[in-house]
């Protein structure tokens, strides 16, 4: 679904690029994330202290599910549309999932009957654009159906905060508000 490059550059860091856009940054040799947004998402299990099972939609380098497994003891399932992304995460970033990995469109996965989760993270991008089918009201309803009572959905979206028309984040926020009773938005940068 895109040109994948793995680059080891100075400062002992490894980068995952898809179509020239940086998707993940890991510190070498421990393969801990060096991305601010991943560090922010790593805190999500604290909102649900008794969480046992999570779903990550969009594997990237596998750094978030790896952190949740390591630091919170979660069983983390993952879904990604691109088999080459999951293979790259395993080969170059040490991704060793303790849950199931589904290679398919996240929306298709969500529409099927399946397990419920304490936490769901939507972190899927087609290069630098989020896949529209995962940000529709119908997809968000499917995510809500997969959440256990009191579960948490965390969404990563890259958008300019002060763009004309307020950018994509505001549309995503408004759509989330039609599905979830409580929505909070946090900016990682402008």
Tab-separated table of C-alpha atoms in Angstrom:
chain	number	residue	atom	x	y	z
A	1	UNK	CA	0.000	0.000	0.000
A	2	UNK	CA	3.042	2.237	-0.062
A	3	UNK	CA	6.797	2.331	-0.387
A	4	UNK	CA	8.295	1.213	2.929
A	5	UNK	CA	11.755	2.321	4.008
A	6	UNK	CA	13.595	1.608	7.243
A	7	UNK	CA	16.438	4.008	7.963
A	8	UNK	CA	19.049	3.877	10.680
A	9	UNK	CA	20.376	7.396	11.091
A	10	UNK	CA	22.601	9.092	13.625
A	11	UNK	CA	21.589	9.421	17.264
A	12	UNK	CA	20.998	5.653	17.389
A	13	UNK	CA	17.479	5.882	15.958
A	14	UNK	CA	15.534	3.779	13.479
A	15	UNK	CA	12.824	5.329	11.322
A	16	UNK	CA	9.890	3.738	9.500
A	17	UNK	CA	8.878	5.748	6.439
A	18	UNK	CA	5.873	5.044	4.228
A	19	UNK	CA	5.839	6.967	0.957
A	20	UNK	CA	8.459	9.294	2.421
A	21	UNK	CA	6.380	10.140	5.508
A	22	UNK	CA	7.794	9.175	8.894
A	23	UNK	CA	5.414	6.765	10.631
A	24	UNK	CA	7.523	5.648	13.594
A	25	UNK	CA	10.824	6.387	15.326
A	26	UNK	CA	12.535	3.924	17.669
A	27	UNK	CA	15.619	4.281	19.817
A	28	UNK	CA	18.284	1.679	19.239
A	29	UNK	CA	19.000	-0.850	20.628
A	30	UNK	CA	15.991	-1.096	23.003
A	31	UNK	CA	13.321	-0.363	20.339
A	32	UNK	CA	11.487	2.025	22.638
A	33	UNK	CA	9.463	4.652	20.822
A	34	UNK	CA	10.975	8.078	20.342
A	35	UNK	CA	7.666	9.576	19.162
A	36	UNK	CA	5.831	12.063	21.384
A	37	UNK	CA	2.399	10.863	20.276
A	38	UNK	CA	3.234	7.223	21.055
A	39	UNK	CA	4.416	8.270	24.519
A	40	UNK	CA	1.074	10.038	25.007
A	41	UNK	CA	-0.891	6.964	23.889
A	42	UNK	CA	1.185	4.746	26.186
A	43	UNK	CA	-0.675	6.376	29.105
A	44	UNK	CA	-4.133	5.298	27.901
A	45	UNK	CA	-4.148	2.085	30.002
A	46	UNK	CA	-3.989	4.266	33.119
A	47	UNK	CA	-7.506	5.452	32.256
A	48	UNK	CA	-8.618	1.841	32.525
A	49	UNK	CA	-6.474	0.317	35.330
A	50	UNK	CA	-8.043	-3.141	35.134
A	51	UNK	CA	-7.662	-3.354	31.356
A	52	UNK	CA	-6.555	-6.725	30.092
A	53	UNK	CA	-7.172	-6.651	26.351
A	54	UNK	CA	-6.585	-3.967	23.722
A	55	UNK	CA	-6.870	-3.473	19.972
A	56	UNK	CA	-4.560	-1.326	17.867
A	57	UNK	CA	-5.827	-0.379	14.407
A	58	UNK	CA	-2.702	0.439	12.404
A	59	UNK	CA	0.478	-1.412	13.403
A	60	UNK	CA	3.171	0.926	12.083
A	61	UNK	CA	6.425	-0.285	13.658
A	62	UNK	CA	4.499	-2.053	16.440
A	63	UNK	CA	5.959	0.229	19.113
A	64	UNK	CA	2.675	1.061	20.876
A	65	UNK	CA	1.397	-2.513	21.194
A	66	UNK	CA	4.879	-3.588	22.311
A	67	UNK	CA	4.915	-0.903	25.027
A	68	UNK	CA	1.433	-1.862	26.257
A	69	UNK	CA	2.460	-5.512	26.418
A	70	UNK	CA	5.725	-4.747	28.218
A	71	UNK	CA	4.658	-2.018	30.657
A	72	UNK	CA	0.967	-2.770	31.276
A	73	UNK	CA	0.733	-6.538	30.723
A	74	UNK	CA	-2.024	-6.146	28.139
A	75	UNK	CA	-2.884	-8.710	25.505
A	76	UNK	CA	-2.881	-6.580	22.361
A	77	UNK	CA	-4.547	-7.585	19.116
A	78	UNK	CA	-3.675	-5.556	16.038
A	79	UNK	CA	-5.125	-5.019	12.601
A	80	UNK	CA	-3.352	-3.524	9.599
A	81	UNK	CA	-4.298	-3.570	5.943
A	82	UNK	CA	-0.696	-3.986	4.749
A	83	UNK	CA	1.056	-7.319	5.329
A	84	UNK	CA	4.398	-5.683	4.500
A	85	UNK	CA	3.969	-3.252	7.407
A	86	UNK	CA	3.465	-6.050	9.918
A	87	UNK	CA	6.422	-7.974	8.439
A	88	UNK	CA	8.604	-4.849	8.653
A	89	UNK	CA	7.551	-4.256	12.272
A	90	UNK	CA	8.579	-7.801	13.146
A	91	UNK	CA	11.858	-7.832	11.218
A	92	UNK	CA	13.212	-4.352	11.940
A	93	UNK	CA	11.475	-3.178	15.124
A	94	UNK	CA	11.278	-6.356	17.212
A	95	UNK	CA	7.477	-6.514	17.175
A	96	UNK	CA	6.469	-9.729	18.932
A	97	UNK	CA	2.705	-9.609	19.411
A	98	UNK	CA	1.150	-11.513	22.297
A	99	UNK	CA	-2.293	-11.150	20.726
A	100	UNK	CA	-3.557	-11.859	17.249
A	101	UNK	CA	-2.529	-9.839	14.196
A	102	UNK	CA	-5.198	-9.466	11.527
A	103	UNK	CA	-4.098	-8.411	8.055
A	104	UNK	CA	-7.167	-6.697	6.656
A	105	UNK	CA	-8.914	-3.363	6.442
A	106	UNK	CA	-9.693	-2.102	9.937
A	107	UNK	CA	-13.269	-1.251	8.991
A	108	UNK	CA	-13.927	-4.773	7.707
A	109	UNK	CA	-12.447	-6.198	10.894
A	110	UNK	CA	-14.631	-3.971	13.086
A	111	UNK	CA	-17.846	-4.815	11.225
A	112	UNK	CA	-17.468	-8.541	11.952
A	113	UNK	CA	-18.420	-10.156	15.215
A	114	UNK	CA	-15.365	-10.498	17.392
A	115	UNK	CA	-13.845	-9.961	20.800
A	116	UNK	CA	-14.471	-6.902	22.918
A	117	UNK	CA	-11.698	-4.687	24.228
A	118	UNK	CA	-10.923	-2.458	27.189
A	119	UNK	CA	-8.898	-0.129	24.950
A	120	UNK	CA	-8.961	0.570	21.229
A	121	UNK	CA	-6.477	2.810	19.442
A	122	UNK	CA	-7.109	4.143	15.963
A	123	UNK	CA	-3.696	4.987	14.539
A	124	UNK	CA	-4.042	4.240	10.839
A	125	UNK	CA	-2.688	6.291	7.985
A	126	UNK	CA	-2.372	5.882	4.259
A	127	UNK	CA	0.974	7.684	4.013
A	128	UNK	CA	0.052	11.033	5.585
A	129	UNK	CA	-3.739	10.862	5.263
A	130	UNK	CA	-6.069	8.977	7.593
A	131	UNK	CA	-8.237	6.416	5.768
A	132	UNK	CA	-11.661	8.064	5.530
A	133	UNK	CA	-13.547	4.771	6.054
A	134	UNK	CA	-12.113	4.533	9.586
A	135	UNK	CA	-13.220	8.038	10.567
A	136	UNK	CA	-16.859	7.757	9.512
A	137	UNK	CA	-19.689	7.659	12.039
A	138	UNK	CA	-20.380	4.034	11.056
A	139	UNK	CA	-16.780	2.986	11.739
A	140	UNK	CA	-16.787	4.781	15.097
A	141	UNK	CA	-20.043	3.036	16.017
A	142	UNK	CA	-18.367	-0.286	15.186
A	143	UNK	CA	-15.465	0.670	17.466
A	144	UNK	CA	-17.900	1.548	20.243
A	145	UNK	CA	-19.581	-1.855	19.853
A	146	UNK	CA	-16.167	-3.520	20.308
A	147	UNK	CA	-15.452	-1.617	23.528
A	148	UNK	CA	-16.342	-3.145	26.869
A	149	UNK	CA	-18.413	-0.949	29.213
A	150	UNK	CA	-16.215	1.916	30.363
A	151	UNK	CA	-13.723	1.211	27.590
A	152	UNK	CA	-11.519	3.882	26.031
A	153	UNK	CA	-11.003	4.762	22.380
A	154	UNK	CA	-7.850	6.779	21.651
A	155	UNK	CA	-7.381	8.312	18.206
A	156	UNK	CA	-4.214	9.658	16.631
A	157	UNK	CA	-4.828	12.126	13.827
A	158	UNK	CA	-2.311	14.362	12.104
A	159	UNK	CA	-3.854	17.677	11.121
A	160	UNK	CA	-2.973	21.356	11.169
A	161	UNK	CA	-4.646	23.014	14.145
A	162	UNK	CA	-5.041	26.414	12.535
A	163	UNK	CA	-5.776	25.382	8.958
A	164	UNK	CA	-8.461	27.130	6.909
A	165	UNK	CA	-11.752	25.508	7.909
A	166	UNK	CA	-9.965	24.180	11.061
A	167	UNK	CA	-8.464	21.116	9.343
A	168	UNK	CA	-9.369	17.455	9.619
A	169	UNK	CA	-9.065	17.202	13.396
A	170	UNK	CA	-12.206	19.282	13.944
A	171	UNK	CA	-14.255	17.104	11.580
A	172	UNK	CA	-12.992	13.996	13.398
A	173	UNK	CA	-13.788	15.585	16.764
A	174	UNK	CA	-17.347	16.454	15.691
A	175	UNK	CA	-17.927	12.950	14.337
A	176	UNK	CA	-16.586	11.388	17.532
A	177	UNK	CA	-19.038	13.557	19.536
A	178	UNK	CA	-21.976	11.997	17.657
A	179	UNK	CA	-20.928	8.523	18.859
A	180	UNK	CA	-19.271	8.951	22.263
A	181	UNK	CA	-20.699	10.841	25.254
A	182	UNK	CA	-17.303	12.191	26.285
A	183	UNK	CA	-14.558	13.292	23.878
A	184	UNK	CA	-11.286	14.971	24.837
A	185	UNK	CA	-8.791	16.447	22.395
A	186	UNK	CA	-5.078	16.967	23.060
A	187	UNK	CA	-2.588	18.648	20.732
A	188	UNK	CA	0.912	17.260	20.417
A	189	UNK	CA	2.085	20.255	18.401
A	190	UNK	CA	0.756	22.855	15.979
